[in-house]
GROMACS .gro file of N, CA and C in nm:
model
  471
    1UNK      N    1  10.396   4.905  -3.114
    1UNK     CA    2  10.349   4.735  -3.100
    1UNK      C    3  10.245   4.725  -3.194
    2UNK      N    4  10.222   4.562  -3.228
    2UNK     CA    5  10.117   4.550  -3.354
    2UNK      C    6  10.004   4.516  -3.262
    3UNK      N    7   9.925   4.544  -3.354
    3UNK     CA    8   9.779   4.537  -3.312
    3UNK      C    9   9.691   4.456  -3.357
    4UNK      N   10   9.633   4.331  -3.324
    4UNK     CA   11   9.588   4.245  -3.404
    4UNK      C   12   9.416   4.257  -3.382
    5UNK      N   13   9.367   4.225  -3.521
    5UNK     CA   14   9.237   4.238  -3.467
    5UNK      C   15   9.141   4.125  -3.489
    6UNK      N   16   9.086   4.078  -3.360
    6UNK     CA   17   9.054   3.948  -3.347
    6UNK      C   18   8.902   3.971  -3.435
    7UNK      N   19   8.831   4.040  -3.484
    7UNK     CA   20   8.694   4.026  -3.465
    7UNK      C   21   8.662   3.899  -3.587
    8UNK      N   22   8.725   3.899  -3.678
    8UNK     CA   23   8.676   3.787  -3.790
    8UNK      C   24   8.715   3.643  -3.694
    9UNK      N   25   8.785   3.649  -3.634
    9UNK     CA   26   8.772   3.538  -3.484
    9UNK      C   27   8.649   3.533  -3.471
   10UNK      N   28   8.603   3.626  -3.379
   10UNK     CA   29   8.454   3.636  -3.313
   10UNK      C   30   8.388   3.597  -3.414
   11UNK      N   31   8.361   3.595  -3.509
   11UNK     CA   32   8.241   3.619  -3.631
   11UNK      C   33   8.255   3.457  -3.638
   12UNK      N   34   8.353   3.388  -3.630
   12UNK     CA   35   8.379   3.274  -3.720
   12UNK      C   36   8.410   3.142  -3.579
   13UNK      N   37   8.371   3.162  -3.477
   13UNK     CA   38   8.388   3.102  -3.395
   13UNK      C   39   8.302   3.121  -3.259
   14UNK      N   40   8.238   2.984  -3.156
   14UNK     CA   41   8.124   2.980  -3.060
   14UNK      C   42   8.211   2.940  -2.950
   15UNK      N   43   8.196   3.022  -2.844
   15UNK     CA   44   8.266   2.951  -2.702
   15UNK      C   45   8.371   2.975  -2.695
   16UNK      N   46   8.491   3.058  -2.786
   16UNK     CA   47   8.587   3.144  -2.783
   16UNK      C   48   8.634   3.282  -2.740
   17UNK      N   49   8.526   3.288  -2.655
   17UNK     CA   50   8.549   3.453  -2.636
   17UNK      C   51   8.593   3.500  -2.503
   18UNK      N   52   8.618   3.397  -2.432
   18UNK     CA   53   8.703   3.397  -2.283
   18UNK      C   54   8.884   3.454  -2.332
   19UNK      N   55   8.905   3.307  -2.462
   19UNK     CA   56   9.051   3.300  -2.501
   19UNK      C   57   9.067   3.468  -2.588
   20UNK      N   58   8.980   3.478  -2.671
   20UNK     CA   59   9.006   3.668  -2.742
   20UNK      C   60   8.996   3.736  -2.633
   21UNK      N   61   9.001   3.713  -2.561
   21UNK     CA   62   8.978   3.835  -2.436
   21UNK      C   63   9.103   3.824  -2.391
   22UNK      N   64   9.142   3.710  -2.337
   22UNK     CA   65   9.228   3.726  -2.297
   22UNK      C   66   9.378   3.743  -2.363
   23UNK      N   67   9.374   3.675  -2.491
   23UNK     CA   68   9.487   3.746  -2.604
   23UNK      C   69   9.459   3.897  -2.585
   24UNK      N   70   9.359   3.926  -2.615
   24UNK     CA   71   9.357   4.134  -2.589
   24UNK      C   72   9.399   4.210  -2.500
   25UNK      N   73   9.394   4.140  -2.366
   25UNK     CA   74   9.461   4.161  -2.266
   25UNK      C   75   9.649   4.117  -2.259
   26UNK      N   76   9.679   4.048  -2.322
   26UNK     CA   77   9.832   4.033  -2.349
   26UNK      C   78   9.898   4.146  -2.412
   27UNK      N   79   9.800   4.161  -2.511
   27UNK     CA   80   9.871   4.281  -2.632
   27UNK      C   81   9.818   4.406  -2.559
   28UNK      N   82   9.791   4.423  -2.429
   28UNK     CA   83   9.738   4.543  -2.389
   28UNK      C   84   9.855   4.691  -2.362
   29UNK      N   85   9.859   4.772  -2.404
   29UNK     CA   86   9.981   4.883  -2.328
   29UNK      C   87  10.008   4.910  -2.208
   30UNK      N   88   9.942   4.893  -2.154
   30UNK     CA   89   9.980   4.881  -1.983
   30UNK      C   90  10.092   4.810  -1.927
   31UNK      N   91  10.141   4.873  -1.852
   31UNK     CA   92  10.265   4.821  -1.831
   31UNK      C   93  10.216   4.697  -1.675
   32UNK      N   94  10.268   4.548  -1.706
   32UNK     CA   95  10.200   4.434  -1.641
   32UNK      C   96  10.239   4.499  -1.445
   33UNK      N   97  10.241   4.453  -1.405
   33UNK     CA   98  10.230   4.478  -1.223
   33UNK      C   99  10.365   4.396  -1.246
   34UNK      N  100  10.479   4.438  -1.132
   34UNK     CA  101  10.596   4.369  -1.103
   34UNK      C  102  10.577   4.315  -0.917
   35UNK      N  103  10.485   4.361  -0.877
   35UNK     CA  104  10.508   4.301  -0.688
   35UNK      C  105  10.346   4.261  -0.691
   36UNK      N  106  10.366   4.175  -0.600
   36UNK     CA  107  10.508   4.081  -0.542
   36UNK      C  108  10.558   4.013  -0.638
   37UNK      N  109  10.676   3.973  -0.634
   37UNK     CA  110  10.722   3.885  -0.755
   37UNK      C  111  10.690   3.714  -0.734
   38UNK      N  112  10.683   3.664  -0.856
   38UNK     CA  113  10.620   3.493  -0.818
   38UNK      C  114  10.684   3.410  -0.875
   39UNK      N  115  10.652   3.282  -0.855
   39UNK     CA  116  10.681   3.196  -0.965
   39UNK      C  117  10.593   3.080  -0.939
   40UNK      N  118  10.589   3.024  -1.072
   40UNK     CA  119  10.458   2.939  -1.148
   40UNK      C  120  10.546   2.799  -1.167
   41UNK      N  121  10.540   2.750  -1.107
   41UNK     CA  122  10.612   2.563  -1.140
   41UNK      C  123  10.531   2.490  -1.163
   42UNK      N  124  10.549   2.339  -1.248
   42UNK     CA  125  10.539   2.254  -1.254
   42UNK      C  126  10.546   2.150  -1.193
   43UNK      N  127  10.484   2.101  -1.096
   43UNK     CA  128  10.520   1.990  -0.988
   43UNK      C  129  10.529   1.880  -0.999
   44UNK      N  130  10.444   1.846  -1.155
   44UNK     CA  131  10.412   1.713  -1.179
   44UNK      C  132  10.315   1.716  -1.317
   45UNK      N  133  10.275   1.609  -1.338
   45UNK     CA  134  10.182   1.604  -1.474
   45UNK      C  135  10.086   1.721  -1.516
   46UNK      N  136  10.013   1.670  -1.392
   46UNK     CA  137   9.916   1.772  -1.391
   46UNK      C  138   9.887   1.807  -1.252
   47UNK      N  139   9.980   1.878  -1.208
   47UNK     CA  140  10.032   1.949  -1.098
   47UNK      C  141  10.102   2.087  -1.069
   48UNK      N  142  10.075   2.214  -1.019
   48UNK     CA  143  10.146   2.310  -1.034
   48UNK      C  144  10.147   2.369  -0.905
   49UNK      N  145  10.250   2.471  -0.875
   49UNK     CA  146  10.229   2.528  -0.761
   49UNK      C  147  10.246   2.674  -0.797
   50UNK      N  148  10.198   2.803  -0.729
   50UNK     CA  149  10.239   2.947  -0.776
   50UNK      C  150  10.243   2.985  -0.649
   51UNK      N  151  10.394   3.037  -0.637
   51UNK     CA  152  10.416   3.083  -0.539
   51UNK      C  153  10.442   3.207  -0.511
   52UNK      N  154  10.423   3.309  -0.439
   52UNK     CA  155  10.445   3.476  -0.457
   52UNK      C  156  10.504   3.515  -0.268
   53UNK      N  157  10.627   3.554  -0.265
   53UNK     CA  158  10.670   3.681  -0.183
   53UNK      C  159  10.597   3.758  -0.140
   54UNK      N  160  10.565   3.733  -0.011
   54UNK     CA  161  10.544   3.785   0.041
   54UNK      C  162  10.533   3.871   0.205
   55UNK      N  163  10.687   3.850   0.182
   55UNK     CA  164  10.757   3.914   0.276
   55UNK      C  165  10.700   4.043   0.358
   56UNK      N  166  10.661   4.014   0.541
   56UNK     CA  167  10.605   4.151   0.583
   56UNK      C  168  10.455   4.081   0.578
   57UNK      N  169  10.349   4.016   0.564
   57UNK     CA  170  10.229   3.992   0.523
   57UNK      C  171  10.252   3.863   0.645
   58UNK      N  172  10.105   3.861   0.703
   58UNK     CA  173  10.049   3.751   0.765
   58UNK      C  174   9.919   3.688   0.733
   59UNK      N  175   9.897   3.586   0.773
   59UNK     CA  176   9.810   3.512   0.701
   59UNK      C  177   9.650   3.594   0.674
   60UNK      N  178   9.648   3.697   0.802
   60UNK     CA  179   9.524   3.736   0.807
   60UNK      C  180   9.569   3.841   0.737
   61UNK      N  181   9.638   3.934   0.652
   61UNK     CA  182   9.693   3.985   0.591
   61UNK      C  183   9.620   3.937   0.439
   62UNK      N  184   9.620   3.823   0.406
   62UNK     CA  185   9.633   3.805   0.255
   62UNK      C  186   9.462   3.690   0.231
   63UNK      N  187   9.453   3.712   0.108
   63UNK     CA  188   9.353   3.658   0.060
   63UNK      C  189   9.347   3.618  -0.070
   64UNK      N  190   9.299   3.481  -0.097
   64UNK     CA  191   9.261   3.399  -0.200
   64UNK      C  192   9.137   3.373  -0.230
   65UNK      N  193   9.085   3.392  -0.367
   65UNK     CA  194   9.004   3.377  -0.434
   65UNK      C  195   8.981   3.289  -0.535
   66UNK      N  196   8.917   3.201  -0.588
   66UNK     CA  197   8.893   3.174  -0.719
   66UNK      C  198   8.734   3.165  -0.775
   67UNK      N  199   8.754   3.257  -0.890
   67UNK     CA  200   8.621   3.275  -0.952
   67UNK      C  201   8.633   3.259  -1.071
   68UNK      N  202   8.559   3.244  -1.167
   68UNK     CA  203   8.594   3.214  -1.295
   68UNK      C  204   8.663   3.192  -1.345
   69UNK      N  205   8.747   3.061  -1.335
   69UNK     CA  206   8.922   3.017  -1.404
   69UNK      C  207   9.012   3.139  -1.349
   70UNK      N  208   8.946   3.209  -1.260
   70UNK     CA  209   9.054   3.341  -1.276
   70UNK      C  210   9.094   3.353  -1.087
   71UNK      N  211   9.222   3.304  -1.054
   71UNK     CA  212   9.260   3.298  -0.909
   71UNK      C  213   9.352   3.418  -0.868
   72UNK      N  214   9.285   3.514  -0.812
   72UNK     CA  215   9.327   3.614  -0.689
   72UNK      C  216   9.371   3.628  -0.573
   73UNK      N  217   9.473   3.668  -0.588
   73UNK     CA  218   9.540   3.677  -0.459
   73UNK      C  219   9.586   3.842  -0.437
   74UNK      N  220   9.494   3.873  -0.294
   74UNK     CA  221   9.541   3.988  -0.254
   74UNK      C  222   9.617   4.030  -0.111
   75UNK      N  223   9.691   4.114  -0.086
   75UNK     CA  224   9.737   4.133   0.084
   75UNK      C  225   9.716   4.250   0.026
   76UNK      N  226   9.696   4.272   0.199
   76UNK     CA  227   9.638   4.411   0.261
   76UNK      C  228   9.708   4.402   0.388
   77UNK      N  229   9.855   4.491   0.455
   77UNK     CA  230   9.913   4.468   0.564
   77UNK      C  231   9.759   4.565   0.616
   78UNK      N  232   9.782   4.508   0.773
   78UNK     CA  233   9.718   4.615   0.845
   78UNK      C  234   9.808   4.663   0.953
   79UNK      N  235   9.773   4.801   0.991
   79UNK     CA  236   9.846   4.878   1.089
   79UNK      C  237   9.829   4.769   1.251
   80UNK      N  238   9.995   4.787   1.285
   80UNK     CA  239   9.986   4.677   1.372
   80UNK      C  240   9.899   4.781   1.491
   81UNK      N  241   9.812   4.748   1.586
   81UNK     CA  242   9.782   4.835   1.709
   81UNK      C  243   9.879   4.833   1.856
   82UNK      N  244   9.893   4.942   1.888
   82UNK     CA  245   9.973   4.935   2.004
   82UNK      C  246  10.125   4.949   1.959
   83UNK      N  247  10.131   4.971   1.819
   83UNK     CA  248  10.275   5.007   1.802
   83UNK      C  249  10.270   5.132   1.727
   84UNK      N  250  10.411   5.227   1.825
   84UNK     CA  251  10.342   5.375   1.732
   84UNK      C  252  10.542   5.420   1.724
   85UNK      N  253  10.604   5.313   1.647
   85UNK     CA  254  10.748   5.296   1.633
   85UNK      C  255  10.751   5.379   1.484
   86UNK      N  256  10.833   5.465   1.482
   86UNK     CA  257  10.878   5.575   1.390
   86UNK      C  258  10.962   5.511   1.297
   87UNK      N  259  10.949   5.461   1.220
   87UNK     CA  260  11.030   5.397   1.050
   87UNK      C  261  11.103   5.549   1.003
   88UNK      N  262  11.280   5.513   0.995
   88UNK     CA  263  11.278   5.618   0.939
   88UNK      C  264  11.375   5.569   0.828
   89UNK      N  265  11.372   5.385   0.755
   89UNK     CA  266  11.381   5.384   0.595
   89UNK      C  267  11.317   5.310   0.614
   90UNK      N  268  11.193   5.199   0.493
   90UNK     CA  269  11.145   5.166   0.464
   90UNK      C  270  11.160   5.056   0.324
   91UNK      N  271  11.279   4.979   0.324
   91UNK     CA  272  11.300   4.913   0.239
   91UNK      C  273  11.233   4.779   0.207
   92UNK      N  274  11.147   4.731   0.297
   92UNK     CA  275  11.103   4.629   0.258
   92UNK      C  276  10.940   4.677   0.252
   93UNK      N  277  10.910   4.674   0.127
   93UNK     CA  278  10.786   4.699   0.055
   93UNK      C  279  10.671   4.650   0.136
   94UNK      N  280  10.537   4.709   0.180
   94UNK     CA  281  10.485   4.624   0.272
   94UNK      C  282  10.335   4.696   0.216
   95UNK      N  283  10.330   4.783   0.033
   95UNK     CA  284  10.169   4.786  -0.010
   95UNK      C  285  10.078   4.709  -0.044
   96UNK      N  286   9.968   4.708  -0.063
   96UNK     CA  287   9.901   4.646  -0.080
   96UNK      C  288   9.876   4.604  -0.223
   97UNK      N  289   9.837   4.500  -0.276
   97UNK     CA  290   9.923   4.417  -0.402
   97UNK      C  291   9.746   4.326  -0.421
   98UNK      N  292   9.712   4.280  -0.543
   98UNK     CA  293   9.655   4.225  -0.596
   98UNK      C  294   9.713   4.159  -0.735
   99UNK      N  295   9.704   4.030  -0.737
   99UNK     CA  296   9.795   3.923  -0.848
   99UNK      C  297   9.644   3.806  -0.886
  100UNK      N  298   9.683   3.850  -1.031
  100UNK     CA  299   9.580   3.743  -1.072
  100UNK      C  300   9.618   3.689  -1.186
  101UNK      N  301   9.568   3.571  -1.184
  101UNK     CA  302   9.644   3.468  -1.278
  101UNK      C  303   9.501   3.395  -1.345
  102UNK      N  304   9.505   3.381  -1.471
  102UNK     CA  305   9.433   3.315  -1.545
  102UNK      C  306   9.462   3.128  -1.544
  103UNK      N  307   9.320   3.065  -1.484
  103UNK     CA  308   9.338   2.968  -1.508
  103UNK      C  309   9.335   2.858  -1.609
  104UNK      N  310   9.345   2.733  -1.665
  104UNK     CA  311   9.277   2.711  -1.799
  104UNK      C  312   9.219   2.655  -1.718
  105UNK      N  313   9.114   2.554  -1.792
  105UNK     CA  314   8.988   2.456  -1.753
  105UNK      C  315   9.038   2.375  -1.695
  106UNK      N  316   8.960   2.284  -1.531
  106UNK     CA  317   8.953   2.149  -1.510
  106UNK      C  318   9.103   2.223  -1.414
  107UNK      N  319   9.107   2.334  -1.416
  107UNK     CA  320   9.238   2.349  -1.277
  107UNK      C  321   9.165   2.366  -1.159
  108UNK      N  322   9.180   2.346  -1.030
  108UNK     CA  323   9.145   2.364  -0.900
  108UNK      C  324   9.276   2.408  -0.839
  109UNK      N  325   9.258   2.459  -0.739
  109UNK     CA  326   9.342   2.495  -0.623
  109UNK      C  327   9.297   2.405  -0.507
  110UNK      N  328   9.418   2.334  -0.456
  110UNK     CA  329   9.381   2.211  -0.388
  110UNK      C  330   9.411   2.253  -0.212
  111UNK      N  331   9.529   2.394  -0.233
  111UNK     CA  332   9.511   2.408  -0.155
  111UNK      C  333   9.665   2.565  -0.086
  112UNK      N  334   9.700   2.592   0.059
  112UNK     CA  335   9.761   2.695  -0.008
  112UNK      C  336   9.830   2.701   0.183
  113UNK      N  337   9.980   2.755   0.139
  113UNK     CA  338  10.071   2.778   0.318
  113UNK      C  339  10.158   2.906   0.266
  114UNK      N  340  10.172   2.978   0.438
  114UNK     CA  341  10.240   3.040   0.409
  114UNK      C  342  10.324   2.957   0.489
  115UNK      N  343  10.471   3.018   0.447
  115UNK     CA  344  10.570   2.974   0.535
  115UNK      C  345  10.720   3.037   0.441
  116UNK      N  346  10.774   3.130   0.599
  116UNK     CA  347  10.933   3.173   0.588
  116UNK      C  348  10.864   3.273   0.458
  117UNK      N  349  10.774   3.363   0.473
  117UNK     CA  350  10.780   3.484   0.363
  117UNK      C  351  10.681   3.441   0.180
  118UNK      N  352  10.689   3.273   0.175
  118UNK     CA  353  10.608   3.320   0.062
  118UNK      C  354  10.510   3.212   0.067
  119UNK      N  355  10.422   3.267  -0.001
  119UNK     CA  356  10.281   3.217  -0.006
  119UNK      C  357  10.287   3.109  -0.099
  120UNK      N  358  10.253   2.974  -0.080
  120UNK     CA  359  10.254   2.842  -0.190
  120UNK      C  360  10.100   2.821  -0.198
  121UNK      N  361  10.077   2.870  -0.327
  121UNK     CA  362   9.915   2.794  -0.385
  121UNK      C  363   9.931   2.636  -0.472
  122UNK      N  364   9.873   2.557  -0.413
  122UNK     CA  365   9.910   2.437  -0.494
  122UNK      C  366   9.753   2.446  -0.553
  123UNK      N  367   9.797   2.384  -0.699
  123UNK     CA  368   9.694   2.355  -0.859
  123UNK      C  369   9.687   2.214  -0.923
  124UNK      N  370   9.605   2.162  -0.907
  124UNK     CA  371   9.571   2.050  -1.051
  124UNK      C  372   9.464   2.038  -1.090
  125UNK      N  373   9.509   2.004  -1.216
  125UNK     CA  374   9.458   1.979  -1.308
  125UNK      C  375   9.354   1.829  -1.318
  126UNK      N  376   9.236   1.805  -1.317
  126UNK     CA  377   9.180   1.737  -1.306
  126UNK      C  378   9.043   1.711  -1.465
  127UNK      N  379   9.072   1.642  -1.561
  127UNK     CA  380   8.985   1.624  -1.624
  127UNK      C  381   8.911   1.516  -1.668
  128UNK      N  382   8.776   1.570  -1.660
  128UNK     CA  383   8.691   1.471  -1.631
  128UNK      C  384   8.699   1.361  -1.723
  129UNK      N  385   8.646   1.258  -1.693
  129UNK     CA  386   8.658   1.112  -1.772
  129UNK      C  387   8.594   1.142  -1.886
  130UNK      N  388   8.484   1.200  -1.889
  130UNK     CA  389   8.364   1.223  -2.048
  130UNK      C  390   8.516   1.345  -2.130
  131UNK      N  391   8.579   1.374  -2.069
  131UNK     CA  392   8.668   1.494  -2.162
  131UNK      C  393   8.815   1.423  -2.192
  132UNK      N  394   8.834   1.304  -2.091
  132UNK     CA  395   8.956   1.244  -2.158
  132UNK      C  396   8.928   1.141  -2.309
  133UNK      N  397   9.050   1.154  -2.377
  133UNK     CA  398   9.010   1.046  -2.580
  133UNK      C  399   8.969   0.911  -2.511
  134UNK      N  400   8.877   0.866  -2.609
  134UNK     CA  401   8.844   0.741  -2.550
  134UNK      C  402   8.864   0.680  -2.757
  135UNK      N  403   8.960   0.520  -2.718
  135UNK     CA  404   9.018   0.431  -2.775
  135UNK      C  405   8.900   0.394  -2.878
  136UNK      N  406   8.853   0.402  -3.022
  136UNK     CA  407   8.766   0.351  -3.097
  136UNK      C  408   8.735   0.211  -3.218
  137UNK      N  409   8.796   0.111  -3.135
  137UNK     CA  410   8.852  -0.010  -3.250
  137UNK      C  411   8.758  -0.011  -3.394
  138UNK      N  412   8.800  -0.043  -3.487
  138UNK     CA  413   8.715  -0.097  -3.617
  138UNK      C  414   8.676  -0.173  -3.623
  139UNK      N  415   8.526  -0.190  -3.655
  139UNK     CA  416   8.476  -0.337  -3.698
  139UNK      C  417   8.497  -0.379  -3.833
  140UNK      N  418   8.510  -0.484  -3.821
  140UNK     CA  419   8.555  -0.571  -3.986
  140UNK      C  420   8.445  -0.569  -4.091
  141UNK      N  421   8.346  -0.611  -3.966
  141UNK     CA  422   8.180  -0.677  -4.019
  141UNK      C  423   8.134  -0.526  -3.979
  142UNK      N  424   8.053  -0.436  -4.107
  142UNK     CA  425   7.937  -0.316  -4.079
  142UNK      C  426   7.817  -0.370  -3.968
  143UNK      N  427   7.839  -0.485  -4.011
  143UNK     CA  428   7.701  -0.504  -3.919
  143UNK      C  429   7.712  -0.562  -3.713
  144UNK      N  430   7.845  -0.536  -3.701
  144UNK     CA  431   7.875  -0.575  -3.554
  144UNK      C  432   7.909  -0.434  -3.470
  145UNK      N  433   7.861  -0.437  -3.405
  145UNK     CA  434   7.917  -0.323  -3.279
  145UNK      C  435   8.028  -0.265  -3.264
  146UNK      N  436   8.036  -0.115  -3.267
  146UNK     CA  437   8.160  -0.089  -3.266
  146UNK      C  438   8.221  -0.073  -3.099
  147UNK      N  439   8.336  -0.175  -3.082
  147UNK     CA  440   8.369  -0.137  -2.921
  147UNK      C  441   8.464  -0.019  -2.871
  148UNK      N  442   8.380   0.037  -2.801
  148UNK     CA  443   8.474   0.146  -2.749
  148UNK      C  444   8.557   0.126  -2.572
  149UNK      N  445   8.654   0.162  -2.596
  149UNK     CA  446   8.690   0.139  -2.477
  149UNK      C  447   8.657   0.242  -2.376
  150UNK      N  448   8.615   0.180  -2.222
  150UNK     CA  449   8.560   0.273  -2.139
  150UNK      C  450   8.415   0.275  -2.136
  151UNK      N  451   8.324   0.207  -2.268
  151UNK     CA  452   8.232   0.218  -2.249
  151UNK      C  453   8.112   0.103  -2.140
  152UNK      N  454   7.935   0.164  -2.182
  152UNK     CA  455   7.937   0.055  -2.077
  152UNK      C  456   7.877  -0.049  -2.167
  153UNK      N  457   7.910  -0.061  -2.284
  153UNK     CA  458   7.909  -0.224  -2.337
  153UNK      C  459   7.967  -0.323  -2.307
  154UNK      N  460   8.126  -0.276  -2.273
  154UNK     CA  461   8.254  -0.327  -2.291
  154UNK      C  462   8.242  -0.366  -2.163
  155UNK      N  463   8.180  -0.344  -2.059
  155UNK     CA  464   8.217  -0.367  -1.926
  155UNK      C  465   8.112  -0.446  -1.876
  156UNK      N  466   8.001  -0.469  -2.009
  156UNK     CA  467   7.861  -0.605  -1.936
  156UNK      C  468   7.977  -0.665  -2.009
  157UNK      N  469   8.035  -0.690  -2.114
  157UNK     CA  470   8.077  -0.813  -2.144
  157UNK      C  471   8.175  -0.923  -2.085
   0.00000   0.00000   0.00000
């Protein structure tokens, strides 16, 4: 696999260190985890859903955490109390797992639900008004004030 040297980008940019670290992580040589299987769906323009197959896990066995633009889903089955059955064959995976998803800026978790062995985590991207694009009209006379759509000057008029 090719190795990319991101050092020149680190030297000439400011504030993109998380992006470059993520790129470094994508080209790493270690194998990506395959358990548990999951889907990432786009259900609306700014609405997403992560669905993780967690057959055999209960709500008490699962934890969801969001920290610094990273969504972490952990699962660890606790042994059932009072059960002493001997398992002759175990085809249903019940091993502990930790699955991480890197979230873009302004993506928030809005809820989670466990149904039919699937954990659904709903996400929405809410871009603040200050970050949304604004239309600026070009004035025909240099002495007049420019009109900025959505600005306080326009609202006062």
